[in-house]
JSON list of C-alpha atoms in Angstrom, two decimals:
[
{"chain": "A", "resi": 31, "resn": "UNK", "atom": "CA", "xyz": [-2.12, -27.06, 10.47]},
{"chain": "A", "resi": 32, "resn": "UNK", "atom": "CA", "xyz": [-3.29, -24.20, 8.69]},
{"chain": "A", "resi": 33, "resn": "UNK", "atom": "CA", "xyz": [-4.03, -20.96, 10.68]},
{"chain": "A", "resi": 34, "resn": "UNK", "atom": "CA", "xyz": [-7.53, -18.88, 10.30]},
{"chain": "A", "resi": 35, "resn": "UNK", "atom": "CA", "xyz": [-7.23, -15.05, 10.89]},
{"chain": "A", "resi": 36, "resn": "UNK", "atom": "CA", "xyz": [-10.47, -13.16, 11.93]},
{"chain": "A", "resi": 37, "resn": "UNK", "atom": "CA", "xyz": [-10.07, -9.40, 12.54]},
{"chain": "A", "resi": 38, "resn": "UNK", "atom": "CA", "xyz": [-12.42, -7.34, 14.51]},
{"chain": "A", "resi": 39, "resn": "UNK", "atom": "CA", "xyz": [-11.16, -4.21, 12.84]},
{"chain": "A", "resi": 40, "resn": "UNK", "atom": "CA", "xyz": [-14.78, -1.89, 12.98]},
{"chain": "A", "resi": 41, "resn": "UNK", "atom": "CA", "xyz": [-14.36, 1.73, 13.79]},
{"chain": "A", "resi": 42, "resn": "UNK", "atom": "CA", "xyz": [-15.05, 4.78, 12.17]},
{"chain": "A", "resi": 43, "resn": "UNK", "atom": "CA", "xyz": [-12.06, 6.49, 14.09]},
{"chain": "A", "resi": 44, "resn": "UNK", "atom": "CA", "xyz": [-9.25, 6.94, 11.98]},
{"chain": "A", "resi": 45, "resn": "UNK", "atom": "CA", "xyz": [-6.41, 6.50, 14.66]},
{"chain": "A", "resi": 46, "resn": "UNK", "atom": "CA", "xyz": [-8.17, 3.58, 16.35]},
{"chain": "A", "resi": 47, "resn": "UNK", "atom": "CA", "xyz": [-8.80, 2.02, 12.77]},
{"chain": "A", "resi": 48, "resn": "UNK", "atom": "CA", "xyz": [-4.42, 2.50, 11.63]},
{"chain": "A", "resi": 49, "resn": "UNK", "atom": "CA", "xyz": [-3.94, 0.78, 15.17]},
{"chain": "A", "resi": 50, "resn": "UNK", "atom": "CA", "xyz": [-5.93, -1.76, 14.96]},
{"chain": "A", "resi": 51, "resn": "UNK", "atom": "CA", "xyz": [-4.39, -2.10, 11.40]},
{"chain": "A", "resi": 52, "resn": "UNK", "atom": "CA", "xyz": [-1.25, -2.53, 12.69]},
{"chain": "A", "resi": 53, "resn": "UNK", "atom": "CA", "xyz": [-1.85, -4.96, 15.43]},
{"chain": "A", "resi": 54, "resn": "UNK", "atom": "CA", "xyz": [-3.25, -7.19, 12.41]},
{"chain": "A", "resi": 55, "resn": "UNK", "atom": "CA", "xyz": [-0.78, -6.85, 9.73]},
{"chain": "A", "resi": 56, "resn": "UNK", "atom": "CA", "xyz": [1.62, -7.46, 12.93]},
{"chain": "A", "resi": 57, "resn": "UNK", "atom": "CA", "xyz": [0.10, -11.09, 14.08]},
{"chain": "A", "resi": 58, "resn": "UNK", "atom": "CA", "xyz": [0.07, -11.87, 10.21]},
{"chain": "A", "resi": 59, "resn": "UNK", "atom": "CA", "xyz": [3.68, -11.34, 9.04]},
{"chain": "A", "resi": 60, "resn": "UNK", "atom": "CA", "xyz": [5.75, -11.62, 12.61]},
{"chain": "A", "resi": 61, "resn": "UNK", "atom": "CA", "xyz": [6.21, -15.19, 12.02]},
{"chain": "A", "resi": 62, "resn": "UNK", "atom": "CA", "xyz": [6.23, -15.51, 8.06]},
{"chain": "A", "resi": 63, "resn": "UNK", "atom": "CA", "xyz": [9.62, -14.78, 6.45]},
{"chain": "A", "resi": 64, "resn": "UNK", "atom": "CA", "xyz": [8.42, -15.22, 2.75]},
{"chain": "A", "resi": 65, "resn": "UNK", "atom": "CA", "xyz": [8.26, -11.64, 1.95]},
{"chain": "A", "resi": 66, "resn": "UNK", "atom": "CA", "xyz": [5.50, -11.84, -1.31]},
{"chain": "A", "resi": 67, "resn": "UNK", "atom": "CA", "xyz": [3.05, -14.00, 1.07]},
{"chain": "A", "resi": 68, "resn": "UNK", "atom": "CA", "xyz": [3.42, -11.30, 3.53]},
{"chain": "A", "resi": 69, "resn": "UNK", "atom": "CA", "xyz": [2.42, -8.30, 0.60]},
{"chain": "A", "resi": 70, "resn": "UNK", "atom": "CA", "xyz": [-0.44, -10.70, -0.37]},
{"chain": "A", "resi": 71, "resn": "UNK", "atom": "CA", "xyz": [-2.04, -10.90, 3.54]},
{"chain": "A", "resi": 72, "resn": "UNK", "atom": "CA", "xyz": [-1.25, -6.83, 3.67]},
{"chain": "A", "resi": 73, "resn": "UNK", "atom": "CA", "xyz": [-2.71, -5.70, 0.51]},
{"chain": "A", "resi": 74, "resn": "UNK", "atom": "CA", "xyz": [-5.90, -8.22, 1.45]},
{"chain": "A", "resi": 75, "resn": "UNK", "atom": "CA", "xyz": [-6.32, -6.63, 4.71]},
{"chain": "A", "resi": 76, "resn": "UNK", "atom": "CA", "xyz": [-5.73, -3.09, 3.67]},
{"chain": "A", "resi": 77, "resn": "UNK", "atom": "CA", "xyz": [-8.32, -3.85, 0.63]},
{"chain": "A", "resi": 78, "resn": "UNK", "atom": "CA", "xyz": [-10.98, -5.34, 3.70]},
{"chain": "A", "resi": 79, "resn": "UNK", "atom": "CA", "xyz": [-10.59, -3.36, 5.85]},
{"chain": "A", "resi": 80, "resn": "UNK", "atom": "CA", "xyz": [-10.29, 0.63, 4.48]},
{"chain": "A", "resi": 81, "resn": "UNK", "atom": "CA", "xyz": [-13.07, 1.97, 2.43]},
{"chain": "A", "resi": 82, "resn": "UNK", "atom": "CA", "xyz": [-13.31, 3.36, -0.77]},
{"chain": "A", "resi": 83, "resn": "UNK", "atom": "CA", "xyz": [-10.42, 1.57, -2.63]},
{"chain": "A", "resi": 84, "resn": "UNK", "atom": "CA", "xyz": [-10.67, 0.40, -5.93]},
{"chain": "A", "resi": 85, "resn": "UNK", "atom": "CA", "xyz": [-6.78, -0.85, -5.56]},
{"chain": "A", "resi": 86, "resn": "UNK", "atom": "CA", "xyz": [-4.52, -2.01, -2.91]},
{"chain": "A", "resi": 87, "resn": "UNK", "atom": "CA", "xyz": [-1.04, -3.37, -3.20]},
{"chain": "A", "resi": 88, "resn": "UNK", "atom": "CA", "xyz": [2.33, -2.76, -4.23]},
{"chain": "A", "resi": 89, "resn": "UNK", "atom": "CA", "xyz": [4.94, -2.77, -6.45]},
{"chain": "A", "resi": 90, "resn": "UNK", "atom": "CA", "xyz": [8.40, -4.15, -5.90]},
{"chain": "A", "resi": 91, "resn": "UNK", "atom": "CA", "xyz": [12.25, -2.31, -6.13]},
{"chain": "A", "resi": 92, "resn": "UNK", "atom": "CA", "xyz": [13.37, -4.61, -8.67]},
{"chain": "A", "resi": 93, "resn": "UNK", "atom": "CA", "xyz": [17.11, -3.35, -10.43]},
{"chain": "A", "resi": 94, "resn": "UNK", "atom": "CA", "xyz": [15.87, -0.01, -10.35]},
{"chain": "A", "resi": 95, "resn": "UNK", "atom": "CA", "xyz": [12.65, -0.35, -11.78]},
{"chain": "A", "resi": 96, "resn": "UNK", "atom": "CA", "xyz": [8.77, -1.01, -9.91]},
{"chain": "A", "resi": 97, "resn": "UNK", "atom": "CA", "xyz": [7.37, -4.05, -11.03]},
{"chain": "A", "resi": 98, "resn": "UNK", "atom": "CA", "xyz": [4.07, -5.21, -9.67]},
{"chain": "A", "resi": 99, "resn": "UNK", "atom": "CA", "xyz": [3.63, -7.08, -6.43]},
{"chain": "A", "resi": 100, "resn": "UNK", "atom": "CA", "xyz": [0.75, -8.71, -4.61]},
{"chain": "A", "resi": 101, "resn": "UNK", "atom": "CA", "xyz": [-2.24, -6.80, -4.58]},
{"chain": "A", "resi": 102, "resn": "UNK", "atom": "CA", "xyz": [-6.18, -6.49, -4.63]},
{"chain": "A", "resi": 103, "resn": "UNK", "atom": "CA", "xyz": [-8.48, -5.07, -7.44]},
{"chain": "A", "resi": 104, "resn": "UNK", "atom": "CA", "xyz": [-8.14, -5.21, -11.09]},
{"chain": "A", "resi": 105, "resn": "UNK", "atom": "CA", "xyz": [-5.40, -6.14, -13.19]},
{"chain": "A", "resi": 106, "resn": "UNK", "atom": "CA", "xyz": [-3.05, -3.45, -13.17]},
{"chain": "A", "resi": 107, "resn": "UNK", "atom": "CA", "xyz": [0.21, -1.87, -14.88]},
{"chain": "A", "resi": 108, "resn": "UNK", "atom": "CA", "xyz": [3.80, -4.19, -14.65]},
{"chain": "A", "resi": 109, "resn": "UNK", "atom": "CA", "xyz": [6.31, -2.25, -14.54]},
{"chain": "A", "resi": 110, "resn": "UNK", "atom": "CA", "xyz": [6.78, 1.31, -13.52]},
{"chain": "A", "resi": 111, "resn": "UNK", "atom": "CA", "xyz": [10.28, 3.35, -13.80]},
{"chain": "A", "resi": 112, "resn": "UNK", "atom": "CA", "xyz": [11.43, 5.26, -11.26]},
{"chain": "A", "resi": 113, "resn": "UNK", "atom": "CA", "xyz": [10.09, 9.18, -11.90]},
{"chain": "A", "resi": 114, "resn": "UNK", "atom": "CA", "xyz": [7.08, 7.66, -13.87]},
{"chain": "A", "resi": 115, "resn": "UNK", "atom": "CA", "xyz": [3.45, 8.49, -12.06]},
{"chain": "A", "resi": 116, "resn": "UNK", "atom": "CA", "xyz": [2.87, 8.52, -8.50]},
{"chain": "A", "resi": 117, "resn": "UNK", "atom": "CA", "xyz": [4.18, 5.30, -7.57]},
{"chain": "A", "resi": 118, "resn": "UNK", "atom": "CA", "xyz": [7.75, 6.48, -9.56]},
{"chain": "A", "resi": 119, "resn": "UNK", "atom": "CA", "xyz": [7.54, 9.66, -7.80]},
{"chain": "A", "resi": 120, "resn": "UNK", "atom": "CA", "xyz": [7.47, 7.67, -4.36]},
{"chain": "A", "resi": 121, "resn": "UNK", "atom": "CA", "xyz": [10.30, 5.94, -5.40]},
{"chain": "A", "resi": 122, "resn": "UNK", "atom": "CA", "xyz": [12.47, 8.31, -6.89]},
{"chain": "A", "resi": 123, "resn": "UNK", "atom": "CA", "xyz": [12.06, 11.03, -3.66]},
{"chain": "A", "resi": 124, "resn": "UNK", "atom": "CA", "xyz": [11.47, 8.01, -1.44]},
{"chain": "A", "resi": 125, "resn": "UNK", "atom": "CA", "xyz": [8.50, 10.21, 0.18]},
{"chain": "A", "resi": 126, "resn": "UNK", "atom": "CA", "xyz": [5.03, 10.13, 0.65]},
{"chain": "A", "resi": 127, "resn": "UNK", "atom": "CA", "xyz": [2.42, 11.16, -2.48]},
{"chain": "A", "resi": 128, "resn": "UNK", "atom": "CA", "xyz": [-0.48, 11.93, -1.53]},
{"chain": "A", "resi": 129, "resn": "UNK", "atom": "CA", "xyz": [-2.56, 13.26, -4.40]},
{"chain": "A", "resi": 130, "resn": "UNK", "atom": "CA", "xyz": [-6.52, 14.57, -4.35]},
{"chain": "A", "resi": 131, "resn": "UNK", "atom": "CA", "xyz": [-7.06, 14.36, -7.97]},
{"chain": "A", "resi": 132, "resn": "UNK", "atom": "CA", "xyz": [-4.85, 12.17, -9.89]},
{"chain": "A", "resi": 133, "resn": "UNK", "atom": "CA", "xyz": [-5.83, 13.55, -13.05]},
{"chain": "A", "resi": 134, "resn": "UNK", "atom": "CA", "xyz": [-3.51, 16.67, -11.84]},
{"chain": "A", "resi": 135, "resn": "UNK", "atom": "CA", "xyz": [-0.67, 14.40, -11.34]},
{"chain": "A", "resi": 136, "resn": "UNK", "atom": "CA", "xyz": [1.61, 15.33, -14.31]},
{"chain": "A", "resi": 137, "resn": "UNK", "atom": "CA", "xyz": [2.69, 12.08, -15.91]},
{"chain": "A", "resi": 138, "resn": "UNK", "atom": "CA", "xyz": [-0.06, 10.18, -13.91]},
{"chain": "A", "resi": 139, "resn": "UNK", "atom": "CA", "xyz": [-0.25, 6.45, -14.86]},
{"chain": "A", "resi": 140, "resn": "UNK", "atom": "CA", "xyz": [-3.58, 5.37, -15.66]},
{"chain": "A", "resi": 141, "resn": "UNK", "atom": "CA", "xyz": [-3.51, 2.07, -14.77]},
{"chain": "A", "resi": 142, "resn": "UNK", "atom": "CA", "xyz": [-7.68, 2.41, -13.77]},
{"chain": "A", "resi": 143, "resn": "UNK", "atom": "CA", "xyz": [-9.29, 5.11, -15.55]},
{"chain": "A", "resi": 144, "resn": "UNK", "atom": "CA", "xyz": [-12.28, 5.15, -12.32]},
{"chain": "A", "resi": 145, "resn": "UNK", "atom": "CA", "xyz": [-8.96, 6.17, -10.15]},
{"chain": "A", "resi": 146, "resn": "UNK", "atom": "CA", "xyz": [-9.32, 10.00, -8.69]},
{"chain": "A", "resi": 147, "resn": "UNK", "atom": "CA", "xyz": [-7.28, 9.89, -5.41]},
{"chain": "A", "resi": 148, "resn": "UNK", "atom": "CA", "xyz": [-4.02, 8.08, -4.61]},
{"chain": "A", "resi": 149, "resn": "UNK", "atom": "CA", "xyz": [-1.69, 7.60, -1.75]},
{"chain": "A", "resi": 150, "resn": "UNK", "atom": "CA", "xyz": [1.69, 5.88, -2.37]},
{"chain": "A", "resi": 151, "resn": "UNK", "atom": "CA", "xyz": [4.48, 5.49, 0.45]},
{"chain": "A", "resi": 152, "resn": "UNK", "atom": "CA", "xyz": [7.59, 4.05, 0.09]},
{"chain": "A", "resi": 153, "resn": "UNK", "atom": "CA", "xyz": [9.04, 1.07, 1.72]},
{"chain": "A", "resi": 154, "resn": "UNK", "atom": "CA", "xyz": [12.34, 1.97, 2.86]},
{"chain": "A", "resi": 155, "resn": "UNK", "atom": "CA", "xyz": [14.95, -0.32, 5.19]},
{"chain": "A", "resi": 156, "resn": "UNK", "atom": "CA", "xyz": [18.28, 0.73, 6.24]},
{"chain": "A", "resi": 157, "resn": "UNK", "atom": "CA", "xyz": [18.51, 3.11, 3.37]},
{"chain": "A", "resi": 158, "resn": "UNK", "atom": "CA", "xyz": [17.46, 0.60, 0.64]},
{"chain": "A", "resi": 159, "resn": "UNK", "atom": "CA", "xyz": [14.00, 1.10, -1.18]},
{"chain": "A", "resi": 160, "resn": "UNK", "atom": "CA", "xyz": [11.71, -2.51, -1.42]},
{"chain": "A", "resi": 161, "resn": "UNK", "atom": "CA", "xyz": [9.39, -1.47, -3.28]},
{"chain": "A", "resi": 162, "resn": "UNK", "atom": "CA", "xyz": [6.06, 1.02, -2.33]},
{"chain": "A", "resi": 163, "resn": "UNK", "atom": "CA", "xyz": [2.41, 0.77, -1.12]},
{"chain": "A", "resi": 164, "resn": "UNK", "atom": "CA", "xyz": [-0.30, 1.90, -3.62]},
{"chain": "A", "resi": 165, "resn": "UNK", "atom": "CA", "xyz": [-4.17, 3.01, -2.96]},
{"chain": "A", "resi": 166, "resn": "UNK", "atom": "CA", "xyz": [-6.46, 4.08, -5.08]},
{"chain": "A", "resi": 167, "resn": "UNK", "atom": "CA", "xyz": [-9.68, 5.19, -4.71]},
{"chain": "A", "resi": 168, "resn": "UNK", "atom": "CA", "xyz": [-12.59, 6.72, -6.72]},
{"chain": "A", "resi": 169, "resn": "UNK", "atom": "CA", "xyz": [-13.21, 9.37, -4.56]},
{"chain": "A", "resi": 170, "resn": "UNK", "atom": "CA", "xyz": [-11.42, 12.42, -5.21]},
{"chain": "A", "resi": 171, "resn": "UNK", "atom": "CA", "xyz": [-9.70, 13.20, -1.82]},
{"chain": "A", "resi": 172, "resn": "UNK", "atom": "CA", "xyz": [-10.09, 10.13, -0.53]},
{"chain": "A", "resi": 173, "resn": "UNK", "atom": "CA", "xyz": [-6.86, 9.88, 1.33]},
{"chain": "A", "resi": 174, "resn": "UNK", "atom": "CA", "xyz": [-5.59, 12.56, 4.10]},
{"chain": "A", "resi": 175, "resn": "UNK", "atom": "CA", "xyz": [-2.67, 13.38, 6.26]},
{"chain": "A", "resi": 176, "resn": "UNK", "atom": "CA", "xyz": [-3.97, 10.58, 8.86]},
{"chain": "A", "resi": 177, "resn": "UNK", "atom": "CA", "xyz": [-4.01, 7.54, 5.77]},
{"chain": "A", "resi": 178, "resn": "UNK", "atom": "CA", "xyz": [-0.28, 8.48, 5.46]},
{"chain": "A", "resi": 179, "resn": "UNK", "atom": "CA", "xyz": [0.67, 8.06, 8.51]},
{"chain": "A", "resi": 180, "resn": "UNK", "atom": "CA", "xyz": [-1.26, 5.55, 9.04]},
{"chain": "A", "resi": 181, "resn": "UNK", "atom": "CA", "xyz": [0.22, 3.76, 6.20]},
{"chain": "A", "resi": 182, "resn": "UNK", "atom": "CA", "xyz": [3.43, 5.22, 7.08]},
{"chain": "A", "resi": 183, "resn": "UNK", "atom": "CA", "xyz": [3.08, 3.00, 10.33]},
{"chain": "A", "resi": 184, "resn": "UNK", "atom": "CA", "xyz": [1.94, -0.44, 8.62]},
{"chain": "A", "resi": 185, "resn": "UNK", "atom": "CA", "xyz": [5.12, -0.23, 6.13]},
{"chain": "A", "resi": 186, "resn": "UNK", "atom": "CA", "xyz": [7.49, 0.56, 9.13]},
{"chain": "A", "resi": 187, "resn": "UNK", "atom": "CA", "xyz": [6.48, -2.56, 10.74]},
{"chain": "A", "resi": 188, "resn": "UNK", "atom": "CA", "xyz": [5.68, -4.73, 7.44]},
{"chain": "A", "resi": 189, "resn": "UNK", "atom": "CA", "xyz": [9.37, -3.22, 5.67]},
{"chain": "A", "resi": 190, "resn": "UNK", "atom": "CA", "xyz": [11.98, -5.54, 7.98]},
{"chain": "A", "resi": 191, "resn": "UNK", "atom": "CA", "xyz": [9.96, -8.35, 7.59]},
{"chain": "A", "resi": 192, "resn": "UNK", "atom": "CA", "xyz": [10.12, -8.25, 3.28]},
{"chain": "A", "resi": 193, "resn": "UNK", "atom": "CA", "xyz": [13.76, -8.64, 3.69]},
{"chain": "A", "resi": 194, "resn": "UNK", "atom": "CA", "xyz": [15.98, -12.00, 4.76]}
]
């Protein structure tokens, strides 16, 4: 028998809102080992549940090279090398980008040419990159200190579960 989630994730407090993130991405993936249907739950529930997005989801470690991985909003690009744009960035210094105005970005990927802000944090377990989360937003600024560790968080807990 299928299983229905409902969330009760409504808060305008930014800690309360990551933790009550976490407690859902948590009850969806502790018990699913298939690591893409666990991206696809993630990227929905980031996409529901934090505003201002115009993409959510992420892009995969595959041989060296980020190729695209369950996610919400329009189509977007494949296949990103490492040093490339944000997302390469992430990968490359397997750190945190968190960038007000894209457009300042050198090298920025375009995938969405409404995209002013971005946040991309890498997924990193026991030393080995999976792959990275990817936000964008509209809004220039949109994303702060507090959306990257709050996204920081989710990836710690979602990471083990994307490997066998």
């Amino acid at each position: 028998m299928a299983v229905m989630y409902a969330f009760d994730i409504e808060t305008t407090d930014k800690t309360e809102l990551y933790r009550d993130l976490a407690a859902a991405l948590d009850s969806l993936t502790a018990d699913e080992p298939d690591a893409i249907a666990n991206m696809a739950n993630v990227s929905a529930l980031i996409w529901q549940y934090l505003p201002d997005l115009n993409w959510a989801g992420f892009y995969r470690n595959l041989n060296d090279e980020l190729v695209l991985g369950p996610f919400q909003g329009k189509a977007a690009c494949i296949r990103i090398p490492f040093g490339k744009g944000v997302c390469g960035a992430a990968a490359t210094t397997r750190e945190t980008q968190l960038v007000e105005d894209v457009h300042a970005f050198p090298g920025h990927i375009a995938c969405d040419a409404a995209s002013r802000s971005e946040l991309v944090v890498p997924i990193v377990v026991q030393g080995a990159l999976i792959g990275v989360l990817d936000l964008d937003s509209p809004n220039p600024a949109r994303f702060d200190a507090g959306d990257a560790a709050g996204c920081e968080a989710l990836m710690r807990i979602l990471g083990p579960r994307l490997v066998g």
